[in-house]
XYZ file of C-alpha atoms in Angstrom:
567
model
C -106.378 -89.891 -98.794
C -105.886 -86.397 -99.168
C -108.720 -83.891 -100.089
C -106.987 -82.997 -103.693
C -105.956 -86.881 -104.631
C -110.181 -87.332 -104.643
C -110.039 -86.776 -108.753
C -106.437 -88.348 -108.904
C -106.437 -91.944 -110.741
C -107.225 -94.197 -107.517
C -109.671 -91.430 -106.313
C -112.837 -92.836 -108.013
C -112.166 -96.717 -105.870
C -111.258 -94.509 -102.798
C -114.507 -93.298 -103.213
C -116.562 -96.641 -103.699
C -114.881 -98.014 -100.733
C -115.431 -95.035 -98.045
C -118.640 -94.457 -99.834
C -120.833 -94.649 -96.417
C -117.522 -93.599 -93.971
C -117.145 -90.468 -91.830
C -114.507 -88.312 -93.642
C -112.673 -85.833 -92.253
C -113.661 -82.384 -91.844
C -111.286 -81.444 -94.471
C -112.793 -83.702 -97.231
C -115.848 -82.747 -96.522
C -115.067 -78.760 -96.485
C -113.397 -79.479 -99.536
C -115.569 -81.161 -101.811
C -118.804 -78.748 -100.648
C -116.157 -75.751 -101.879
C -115.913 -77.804 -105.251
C -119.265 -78.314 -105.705
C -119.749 -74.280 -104.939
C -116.773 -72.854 -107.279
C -116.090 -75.730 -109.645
C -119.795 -77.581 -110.476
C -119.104 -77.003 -114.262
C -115.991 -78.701 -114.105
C -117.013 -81.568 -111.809
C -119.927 -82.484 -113.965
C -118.276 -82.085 -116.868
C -114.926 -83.479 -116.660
C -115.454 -85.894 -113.773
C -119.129 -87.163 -114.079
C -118.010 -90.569 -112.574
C -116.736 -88.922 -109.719
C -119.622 -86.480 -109.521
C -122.125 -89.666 -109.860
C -120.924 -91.405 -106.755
C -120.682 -88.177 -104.640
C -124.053 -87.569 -105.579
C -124.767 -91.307 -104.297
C -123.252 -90.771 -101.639
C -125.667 -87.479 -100.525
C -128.685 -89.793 -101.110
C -127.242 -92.443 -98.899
C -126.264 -89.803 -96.024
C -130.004 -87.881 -96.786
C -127.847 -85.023 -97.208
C -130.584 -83.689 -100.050
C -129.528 -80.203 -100.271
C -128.868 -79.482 -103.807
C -129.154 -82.888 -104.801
C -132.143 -82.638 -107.001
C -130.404 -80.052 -108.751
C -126.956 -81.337 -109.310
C -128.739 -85.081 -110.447
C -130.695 -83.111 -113.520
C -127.347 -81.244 -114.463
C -125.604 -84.520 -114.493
C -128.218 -86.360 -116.551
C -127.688 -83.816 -119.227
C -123.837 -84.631 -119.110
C -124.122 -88.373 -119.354
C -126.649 -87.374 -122.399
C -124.143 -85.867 -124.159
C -121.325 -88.098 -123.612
C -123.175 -91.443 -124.280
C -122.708 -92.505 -120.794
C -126.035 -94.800 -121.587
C -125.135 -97.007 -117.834
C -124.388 -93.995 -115.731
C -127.590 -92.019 -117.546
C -129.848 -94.466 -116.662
C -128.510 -94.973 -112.821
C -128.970 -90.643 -112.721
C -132.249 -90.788 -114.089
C -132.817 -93.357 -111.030
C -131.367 -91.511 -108.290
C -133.483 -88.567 -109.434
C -136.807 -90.711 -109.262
C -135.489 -91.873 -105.520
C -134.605 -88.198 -104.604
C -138.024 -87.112 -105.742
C -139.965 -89.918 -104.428
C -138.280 -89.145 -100.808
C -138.893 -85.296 -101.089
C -142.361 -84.894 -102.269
C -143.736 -88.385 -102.814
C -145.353 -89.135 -106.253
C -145.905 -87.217 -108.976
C -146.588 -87.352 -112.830
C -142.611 -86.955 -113.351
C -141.673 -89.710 -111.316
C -144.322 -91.968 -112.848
C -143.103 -90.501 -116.254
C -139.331 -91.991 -115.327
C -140.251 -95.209 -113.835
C -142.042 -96.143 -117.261
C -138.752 -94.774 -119.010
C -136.680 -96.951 -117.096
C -138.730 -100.467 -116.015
C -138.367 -101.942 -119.537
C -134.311 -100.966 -119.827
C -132.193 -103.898 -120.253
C -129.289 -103.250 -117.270
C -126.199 -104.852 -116.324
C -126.556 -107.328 -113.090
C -124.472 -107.036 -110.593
C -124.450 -102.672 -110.662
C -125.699 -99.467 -109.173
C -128.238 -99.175 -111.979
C -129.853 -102.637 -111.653
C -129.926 -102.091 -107.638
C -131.473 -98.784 -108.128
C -134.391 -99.762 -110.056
C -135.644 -102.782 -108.239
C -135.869 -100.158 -104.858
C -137.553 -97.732 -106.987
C -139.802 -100.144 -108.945
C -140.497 -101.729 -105.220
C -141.440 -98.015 -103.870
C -143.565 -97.795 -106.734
C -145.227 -101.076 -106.497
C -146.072 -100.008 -102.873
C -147.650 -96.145 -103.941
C -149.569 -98.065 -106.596
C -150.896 -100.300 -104.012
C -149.395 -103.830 -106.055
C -148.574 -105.199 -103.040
C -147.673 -108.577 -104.603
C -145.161 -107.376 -106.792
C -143.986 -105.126 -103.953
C -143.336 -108.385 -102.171
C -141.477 -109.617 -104.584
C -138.806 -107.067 -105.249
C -138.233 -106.357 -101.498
C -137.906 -110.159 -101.551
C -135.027 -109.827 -104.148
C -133.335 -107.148 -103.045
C -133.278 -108.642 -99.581
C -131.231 -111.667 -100.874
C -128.795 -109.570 -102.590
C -125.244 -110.074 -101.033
C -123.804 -106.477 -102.295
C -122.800 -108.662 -104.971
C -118.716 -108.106 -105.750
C -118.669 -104.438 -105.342
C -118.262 -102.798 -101.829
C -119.984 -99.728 -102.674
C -123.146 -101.061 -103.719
C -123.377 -102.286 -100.113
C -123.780 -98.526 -98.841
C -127.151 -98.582 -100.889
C -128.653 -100.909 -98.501
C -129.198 -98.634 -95.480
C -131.617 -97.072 -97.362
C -133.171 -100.248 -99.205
C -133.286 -101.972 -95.274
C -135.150 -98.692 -94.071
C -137.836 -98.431 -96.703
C -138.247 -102.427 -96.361
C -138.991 -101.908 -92.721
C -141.466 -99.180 -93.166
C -143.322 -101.795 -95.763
C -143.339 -104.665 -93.477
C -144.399 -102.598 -90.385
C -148.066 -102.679 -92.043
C -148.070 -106.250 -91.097
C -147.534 -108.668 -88.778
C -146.429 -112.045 -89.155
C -144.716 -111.299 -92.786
C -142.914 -113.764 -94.275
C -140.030 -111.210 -95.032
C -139.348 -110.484 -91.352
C -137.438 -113.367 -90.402
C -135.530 -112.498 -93.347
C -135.180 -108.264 -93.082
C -133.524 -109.212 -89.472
C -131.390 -111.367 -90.441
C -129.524 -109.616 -93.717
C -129.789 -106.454 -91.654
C -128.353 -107.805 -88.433
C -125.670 -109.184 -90.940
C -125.293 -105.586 -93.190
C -125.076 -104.351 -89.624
C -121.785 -106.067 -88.692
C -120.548 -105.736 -92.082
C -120.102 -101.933 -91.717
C -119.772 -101.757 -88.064
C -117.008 -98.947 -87.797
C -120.116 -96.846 -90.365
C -122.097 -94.436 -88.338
C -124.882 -95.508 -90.669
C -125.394 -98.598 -88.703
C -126.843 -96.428 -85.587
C -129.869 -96.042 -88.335
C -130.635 -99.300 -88.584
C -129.890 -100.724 -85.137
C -132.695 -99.110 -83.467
C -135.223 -100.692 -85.830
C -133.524 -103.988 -85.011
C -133.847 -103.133 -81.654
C -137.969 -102.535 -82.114
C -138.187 -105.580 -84.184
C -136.699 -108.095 -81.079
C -139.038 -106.189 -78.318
C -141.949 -105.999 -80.220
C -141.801 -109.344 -81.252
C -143.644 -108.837 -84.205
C -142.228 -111.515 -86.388
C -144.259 -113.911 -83.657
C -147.703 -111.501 -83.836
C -150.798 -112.220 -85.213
C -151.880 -111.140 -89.004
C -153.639 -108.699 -87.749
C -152.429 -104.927 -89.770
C -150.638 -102.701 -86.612
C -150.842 -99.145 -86.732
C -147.671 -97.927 -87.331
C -147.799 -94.718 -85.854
C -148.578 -96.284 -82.618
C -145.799 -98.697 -82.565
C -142.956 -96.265 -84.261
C -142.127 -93.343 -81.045
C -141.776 -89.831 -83.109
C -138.263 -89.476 -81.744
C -136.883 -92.557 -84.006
C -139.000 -91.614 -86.736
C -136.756 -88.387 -86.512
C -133.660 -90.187 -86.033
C -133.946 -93.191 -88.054
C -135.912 -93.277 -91.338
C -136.713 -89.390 -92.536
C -138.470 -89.279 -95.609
C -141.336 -88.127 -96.845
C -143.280 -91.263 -96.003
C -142.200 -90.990 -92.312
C -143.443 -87.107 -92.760
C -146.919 -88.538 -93.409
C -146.573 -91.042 -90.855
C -146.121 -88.585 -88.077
C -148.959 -86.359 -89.397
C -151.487 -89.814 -89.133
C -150.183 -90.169 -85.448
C -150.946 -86.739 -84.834
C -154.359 -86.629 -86.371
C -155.234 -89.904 -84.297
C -154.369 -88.607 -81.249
C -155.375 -84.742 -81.336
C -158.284 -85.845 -83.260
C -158.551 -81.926 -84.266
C -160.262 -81.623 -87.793
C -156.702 -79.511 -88.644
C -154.943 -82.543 -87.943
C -157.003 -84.605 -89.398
C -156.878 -82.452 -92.821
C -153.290 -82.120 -92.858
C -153.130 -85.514 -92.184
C -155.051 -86.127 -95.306
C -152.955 -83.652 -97.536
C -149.842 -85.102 -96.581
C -151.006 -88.516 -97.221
C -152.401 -87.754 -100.221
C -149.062 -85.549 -101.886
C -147.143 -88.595 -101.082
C -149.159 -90.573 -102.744
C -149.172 -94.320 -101.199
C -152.921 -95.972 -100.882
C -152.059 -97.148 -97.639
C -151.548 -93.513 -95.857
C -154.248 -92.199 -97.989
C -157.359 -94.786 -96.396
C -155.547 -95.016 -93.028
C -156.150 -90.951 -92.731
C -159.156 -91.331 -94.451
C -160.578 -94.083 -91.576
C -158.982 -91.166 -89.341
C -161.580 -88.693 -90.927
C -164.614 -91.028 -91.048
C -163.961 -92.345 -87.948
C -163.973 -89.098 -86.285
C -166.878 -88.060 -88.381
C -169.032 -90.735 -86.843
C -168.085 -89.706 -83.593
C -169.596 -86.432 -83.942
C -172.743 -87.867 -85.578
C -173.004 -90.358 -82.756
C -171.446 -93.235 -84.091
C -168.224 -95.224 -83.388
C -166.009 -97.345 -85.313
C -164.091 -99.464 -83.412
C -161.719 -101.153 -85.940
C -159.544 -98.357 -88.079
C -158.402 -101.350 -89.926
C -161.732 -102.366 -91.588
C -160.803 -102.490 -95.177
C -163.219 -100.288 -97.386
C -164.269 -101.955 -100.430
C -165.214 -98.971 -102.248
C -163.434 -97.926 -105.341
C -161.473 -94.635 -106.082
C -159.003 -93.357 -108.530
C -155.927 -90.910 -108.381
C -155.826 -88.671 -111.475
C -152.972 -86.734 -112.687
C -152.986 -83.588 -115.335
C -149.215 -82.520 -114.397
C -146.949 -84.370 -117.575
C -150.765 -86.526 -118.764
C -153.733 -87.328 -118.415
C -154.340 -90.301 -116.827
C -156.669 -91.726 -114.074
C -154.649 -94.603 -112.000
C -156.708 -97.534 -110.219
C -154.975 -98.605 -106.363
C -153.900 -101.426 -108.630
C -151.751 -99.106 -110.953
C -154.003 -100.073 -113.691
C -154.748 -96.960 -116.088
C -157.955 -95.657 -116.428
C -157.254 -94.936 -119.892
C -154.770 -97.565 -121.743
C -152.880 -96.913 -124.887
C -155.622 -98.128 -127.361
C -158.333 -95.905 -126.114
C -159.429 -93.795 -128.918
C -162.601 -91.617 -127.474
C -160.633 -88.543 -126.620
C -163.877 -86.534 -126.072
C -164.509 -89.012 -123.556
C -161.180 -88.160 -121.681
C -161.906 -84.210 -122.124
C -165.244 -84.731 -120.610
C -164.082 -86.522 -117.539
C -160.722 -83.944 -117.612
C -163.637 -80.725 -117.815
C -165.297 -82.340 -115.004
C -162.217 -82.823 -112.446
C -161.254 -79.125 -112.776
C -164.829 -77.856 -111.373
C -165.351 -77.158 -108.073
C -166.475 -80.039 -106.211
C -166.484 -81.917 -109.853
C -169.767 -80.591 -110.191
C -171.192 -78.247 -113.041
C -174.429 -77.240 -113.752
C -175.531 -78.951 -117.487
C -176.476 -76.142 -119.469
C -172.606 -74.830 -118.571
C -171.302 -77.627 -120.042
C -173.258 -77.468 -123.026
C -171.791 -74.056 -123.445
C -168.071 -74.163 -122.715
C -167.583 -77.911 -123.358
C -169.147 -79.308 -126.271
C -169.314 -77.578 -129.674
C -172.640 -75.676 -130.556
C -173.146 -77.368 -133.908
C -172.976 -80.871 -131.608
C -175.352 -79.992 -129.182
C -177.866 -78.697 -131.432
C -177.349 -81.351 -133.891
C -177.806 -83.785 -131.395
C -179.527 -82.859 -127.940
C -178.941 -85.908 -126.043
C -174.768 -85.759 -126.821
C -174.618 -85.055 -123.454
C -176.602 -88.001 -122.374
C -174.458 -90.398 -125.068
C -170.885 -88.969 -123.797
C -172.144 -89.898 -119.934
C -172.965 -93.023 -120.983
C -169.486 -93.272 -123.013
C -167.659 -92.052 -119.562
C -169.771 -95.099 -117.379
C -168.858 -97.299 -120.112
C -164.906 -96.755 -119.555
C -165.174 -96.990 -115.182
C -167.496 -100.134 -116.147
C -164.313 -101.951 -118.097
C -161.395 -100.895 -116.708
C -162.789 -101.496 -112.778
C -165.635 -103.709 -113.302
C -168.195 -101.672 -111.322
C -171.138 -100.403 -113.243
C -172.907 -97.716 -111.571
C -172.263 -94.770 -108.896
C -169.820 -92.908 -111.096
C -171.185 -90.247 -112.437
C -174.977 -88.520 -112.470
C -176.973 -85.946 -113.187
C -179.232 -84.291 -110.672
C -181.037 -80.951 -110.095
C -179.476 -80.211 -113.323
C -175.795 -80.892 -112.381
C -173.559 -83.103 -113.371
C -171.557 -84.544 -110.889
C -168.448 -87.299 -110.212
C -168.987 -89.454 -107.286
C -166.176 -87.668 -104.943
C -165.762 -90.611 -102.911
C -164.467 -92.541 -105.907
C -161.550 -89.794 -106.300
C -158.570 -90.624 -104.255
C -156.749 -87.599 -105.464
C -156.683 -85.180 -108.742
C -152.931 -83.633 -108.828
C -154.020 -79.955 -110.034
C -156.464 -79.603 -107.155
C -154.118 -81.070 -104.719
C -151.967 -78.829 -106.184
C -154.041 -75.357 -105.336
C -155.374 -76.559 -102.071
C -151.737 -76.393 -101.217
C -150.861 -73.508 -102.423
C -154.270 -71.628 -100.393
C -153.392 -72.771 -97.186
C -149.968 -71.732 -97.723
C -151.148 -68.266 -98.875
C -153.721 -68.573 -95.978
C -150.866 -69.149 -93.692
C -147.909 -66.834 -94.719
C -148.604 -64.327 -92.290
C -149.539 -66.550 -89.354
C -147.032 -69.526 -89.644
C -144.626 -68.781 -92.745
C -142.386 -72.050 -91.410
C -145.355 -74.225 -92.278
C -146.433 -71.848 -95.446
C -142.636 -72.660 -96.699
C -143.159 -76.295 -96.385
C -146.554 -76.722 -98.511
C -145.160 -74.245 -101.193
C -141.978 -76.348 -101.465
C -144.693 -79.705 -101.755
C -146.741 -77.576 -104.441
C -144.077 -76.505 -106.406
C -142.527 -79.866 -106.325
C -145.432 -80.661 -107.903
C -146.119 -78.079 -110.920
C -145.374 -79.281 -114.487
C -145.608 -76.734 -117.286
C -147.245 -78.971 -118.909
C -150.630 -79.701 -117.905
C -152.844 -82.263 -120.146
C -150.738 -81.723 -123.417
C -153.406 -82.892 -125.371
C -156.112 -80.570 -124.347
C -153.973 -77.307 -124.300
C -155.688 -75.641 -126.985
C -159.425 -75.932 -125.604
C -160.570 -72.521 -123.688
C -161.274 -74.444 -120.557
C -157.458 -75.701 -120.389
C -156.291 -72.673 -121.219
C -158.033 -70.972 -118.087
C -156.825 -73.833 -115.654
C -153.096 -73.812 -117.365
C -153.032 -69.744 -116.405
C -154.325 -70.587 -112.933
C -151.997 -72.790 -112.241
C -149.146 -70.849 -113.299
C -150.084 -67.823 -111.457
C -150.105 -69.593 -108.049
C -146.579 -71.683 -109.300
C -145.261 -68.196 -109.443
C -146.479 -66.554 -106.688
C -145.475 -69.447 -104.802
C -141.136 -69.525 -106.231
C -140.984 -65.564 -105.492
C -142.061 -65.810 -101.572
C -139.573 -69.292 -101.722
C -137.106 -67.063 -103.266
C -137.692 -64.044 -100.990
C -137.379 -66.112 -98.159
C -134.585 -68.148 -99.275
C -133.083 -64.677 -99.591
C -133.977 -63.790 -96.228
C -132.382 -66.970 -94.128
C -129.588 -66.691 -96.215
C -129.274 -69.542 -98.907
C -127.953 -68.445 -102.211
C -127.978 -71.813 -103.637
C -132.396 -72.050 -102.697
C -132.793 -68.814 -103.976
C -130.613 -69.323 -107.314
C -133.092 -72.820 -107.953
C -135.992 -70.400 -107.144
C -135.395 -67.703 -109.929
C -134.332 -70.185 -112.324
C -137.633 -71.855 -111.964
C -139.438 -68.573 -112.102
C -137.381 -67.658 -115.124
C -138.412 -70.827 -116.645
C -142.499 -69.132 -116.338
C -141.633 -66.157 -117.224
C -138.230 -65.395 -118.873
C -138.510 -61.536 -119.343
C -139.300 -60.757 -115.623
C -136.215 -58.391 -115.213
C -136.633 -58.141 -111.486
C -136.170 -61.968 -110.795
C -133.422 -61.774 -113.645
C -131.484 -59.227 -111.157
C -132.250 -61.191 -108.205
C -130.330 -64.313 -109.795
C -127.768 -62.172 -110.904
C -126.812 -60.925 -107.010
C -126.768 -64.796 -106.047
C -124.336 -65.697 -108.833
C -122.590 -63.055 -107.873
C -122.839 -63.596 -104.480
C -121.344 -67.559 -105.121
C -118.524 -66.157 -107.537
C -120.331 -67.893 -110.620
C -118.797 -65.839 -113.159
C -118.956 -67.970 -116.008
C -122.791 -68.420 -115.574
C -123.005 -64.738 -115.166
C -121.446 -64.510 -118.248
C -123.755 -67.357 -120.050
C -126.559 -64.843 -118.567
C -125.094 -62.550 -120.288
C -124.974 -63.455 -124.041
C -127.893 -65.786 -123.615
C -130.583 -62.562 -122.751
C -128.734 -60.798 -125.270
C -129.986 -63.291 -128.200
C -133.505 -63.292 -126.849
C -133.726 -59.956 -126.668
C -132.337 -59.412 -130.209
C -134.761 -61.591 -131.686
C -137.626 -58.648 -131.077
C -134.834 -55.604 -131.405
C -135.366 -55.310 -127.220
C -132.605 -53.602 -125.367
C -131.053 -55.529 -122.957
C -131.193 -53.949 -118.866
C -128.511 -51.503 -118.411
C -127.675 -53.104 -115.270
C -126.764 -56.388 -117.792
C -124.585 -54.562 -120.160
C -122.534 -52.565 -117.031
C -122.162 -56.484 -115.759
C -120.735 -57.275 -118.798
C -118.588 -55.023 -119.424
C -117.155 -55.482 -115.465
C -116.215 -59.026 -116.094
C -114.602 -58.116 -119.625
C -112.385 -55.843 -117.392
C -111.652 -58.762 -115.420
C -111.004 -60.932 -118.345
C -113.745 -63.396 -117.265
């Protein structure tokens, strides 16, 4: 097919059929210079089209500006009704985000949206979400259910429809990683087999020479055959087919662990632990944990022979990005729907924002709880601890070791908290700042994780108490710090389209900073986006209006440039 018969009437079942092909250098040159000069139109007037190009990205791992274009499309198949093809973006954008920077308060946000939807068998959309509910199964440590939907979607025969086929590269890769944390599954047998058979299926696809080395693993290390005994992954899996075969975010984390284990330098170690813990999966988390303890013992004159030892002791992840919410390994919330003590949820909220998540008493007294409560009633303090044991005690069945007081502190047991998003957040963002100057490769790739992270909103329903309001600037000065050194730097290597995302997001913090204005400006201009230019334009000149402001001089001399150009 030629380039410009793509958005002709058999272009869209072209596309479904050469979904996971080579094309030509000409295609491909093509449609990256439509997505660059005509993304308006494309989303707009072909979303169908645009949908299964977009698939097609996520299938090749070609993720740059797929986040992007997935959002802009959602908001298209919003307006137009497009209720199927909405709820199959939605899903991609979940996958994209999952594979990118692991789990986060948005992603849990659209699985909820989505599990309950009532979807059409035999489609994208009903594919998509039993990978991404499987994913999420497996971060929320439900391994049972986790079997269960790999299980399905490993007896799936691409159903009718070619292109749904192309989906299961990725499916057969994540399914691999899953079952590599054990040997002697009952899914092995089975994950050989269909992708041995998906194998010879697409044999002329490149996307085969991802899957056949993991075939290849599977027969020599005859694990199918092995004990039940957990493997280490990172010692079976060589780093150069990690590379090669399955890059994600997980395999990111996976070659950090390996790392950490065999350095055994407490900077491995840590950014072992960070990376395990951004992504998110319970799994990664303890297995760089044991990596810690283990070589924590060492140095105190212990060893720990076993890394596998499962550790009985319980901890919870806790998110303020989008909610509040603590999450048990289960998935269970800490707090469900009918919970109605929200000065319970503040206290243990005020308490996760302090250093350490320790604060001396009489500070809490002072910033936390009203005066006209804590003189009304001096043991509130004592009642709302007891209130906060009380909710642990239910919702995990362990009584004691949560929370104390001592030497007049109040502290949270830190070796019950898995992970709290906000702090995981700034420790990010320090040893990128710590690092800028020394290593800004590395700085680059924890600001991109941090900012992945950042939601504007941060515990909705405790915005208006001072403490919030402290955190909520914090956190928004380091978001932006972080987006302009992305956006300088984007600037630097030479990517318009980074640096574009990079102001808009700044723009979204702060929409009267004039200087990143301009610097969004040069990239449209740089692109040839006129028309947004344009929308810049008249949309500034509203806002500004609205407080009699004067727009920038350099906006109205734009203006009046593309009037002379009749754009």
């Amino acid at each position: 097919m030629h380039a410009e018969d793509l958005f002709g009437p058999k272009g869209e079942e072209w596309l479904k059929a050469h979904l996971g092909e080579p094309w030509t250098a000409e295609m491909d040159e093509y449609i990256r210079d439509v997505w660059k000069k005509q993304e308006t139109w494309l989303l707009k007037c072909q979303p169908e089209i645009a949908f299964l190009l977009l698939l097609r990205q996520y299938v090749w791992r070609d993720m740059d500006g797929l986040e992007a274009r997935v959002r802009k499309l959602i908001q298209e198949f919003a307006v137009y009704g497009e209720y199927g093809r909405l709820t199959g973006s939605i899903l991609l954008l979940a996958l994209v985000q999952l594979e990118q920077r692991g789990w986060n308060s948005e992603t849990d946000a659209l699985c909820l949206q989505i599990e309950q939807e009532q979807l059409a068998l035999e489609s994208y959309e009903s594919v998509l979400r039993m990978f991404l509910l499987a994913q999420t199964a497996v971060i929320r440590g439900d391994e049972t259910t986790a079997n269960l939907l790999y299980k399905e979607l490993l007896d799936i025969q691409y159903f009718n429809d070619s292109s749904i086929g192309w989906l299961f590269v990725r499916i057969y890769e994540k399914t691999f990683l899953f079952l590599m944390r054990y040997t002697g599954h009952p899914l092995w047998l089975r994950w050989h087999a269909v992708a041995e058979h998906w194998c010879q299926t697409f044999s002329n696809s490149p996307l085969t020479e991802r899957l056949n080395p993991l075939l290849a693993l599977n027969r020599d290390k005859q694990m199918v055959l092995s004990s039940s005994k957990k493997y280490e992954i990172f010692e079976i899996l060589p780093v150069d087919l990690l590379k090669e075969n399955c890059v994600d975010n997980e395999c990111v984390v996976i070659q950090f662990i390996r790392k950490a284990k065999l350095s055994k330098s407490l900077q491995d170690i840590e950014s072992a632990r960070i990376a395990a813990q951004t992504y998110g999966d319970p799994f990664w988390i303890q297995t760089a944990c044991d990596i810690a303890r283990v070589n924590s013992s060492k140095h105190n004159g212990f060893e720990q022979e076993d890394l596998n030892t499962e550790i009985k002791e319980p901890g919870l992840f806790y998110t303020f990005f989008g909610i509040f919410q603590g999450y048990l390994k289960d998935g269970n919330v800490l707090f469900p729907k009918s919970f109605r003590r929200k000065k319970v949820k503040q206290f243990l909220a005020y308490l996760l924002l302090q250093p350490d998540y320790r604060v001396m008493k009489e500070k809490v007294n002072e910033s936390f709880f009203a005066k006209d409560e804590s003189d009304h009633n001096p043991n509130y303090l004592h009642v709302m601890l007891h209130r906060l044991r009380n909710i642990f005690y239910t919702q995990t069945g362990i009584p004691d070791g949560w929370v104390w007081i001592h030497d007049g502190m109040i502290e949270l047991n830190i070796q019950r908290i898995i992970n709290v998003d906000v702090q995981e957040f700034l420790k990010l963002a320090s040893v990128g700042h710590h690092l800028w100057h020394e290593d800004q490769v590395e700085a680059i790739r924890l600001y991109r994780k941090a900012t992945g992270m950042f939601r504007p909103e941060v515990a909705p329903e405790f915005e208006y108490e001072e403490w919030m309001i402290a955190s909520q600037f914090n956190l928004k000065n380091e978001q932006q710090k972080m987006l302009k050194r992305l956006s300088g730097y984007a600037q630097k290597i030479g990517s318009p389209e980074q640096e574009i995302y990079y102001c808009e997001e700044l723009l979204k913090l702060d929409p009267i900073d004039f200087q990143t204005l301009y610097q969004l400006y040069k990239g449209y201009e740089y692109l040839g986006e006129h028309k947004k230019i344009s929308d810049l334009y008249e949309y500034y000149k509203q806002l500004m209006s609205v407080d009699n402001e004067e727009l920038p001089e350099w906006m109205t001399t734009v203006k009046n440039a593309l009037k002379e150009h009749q754009i």
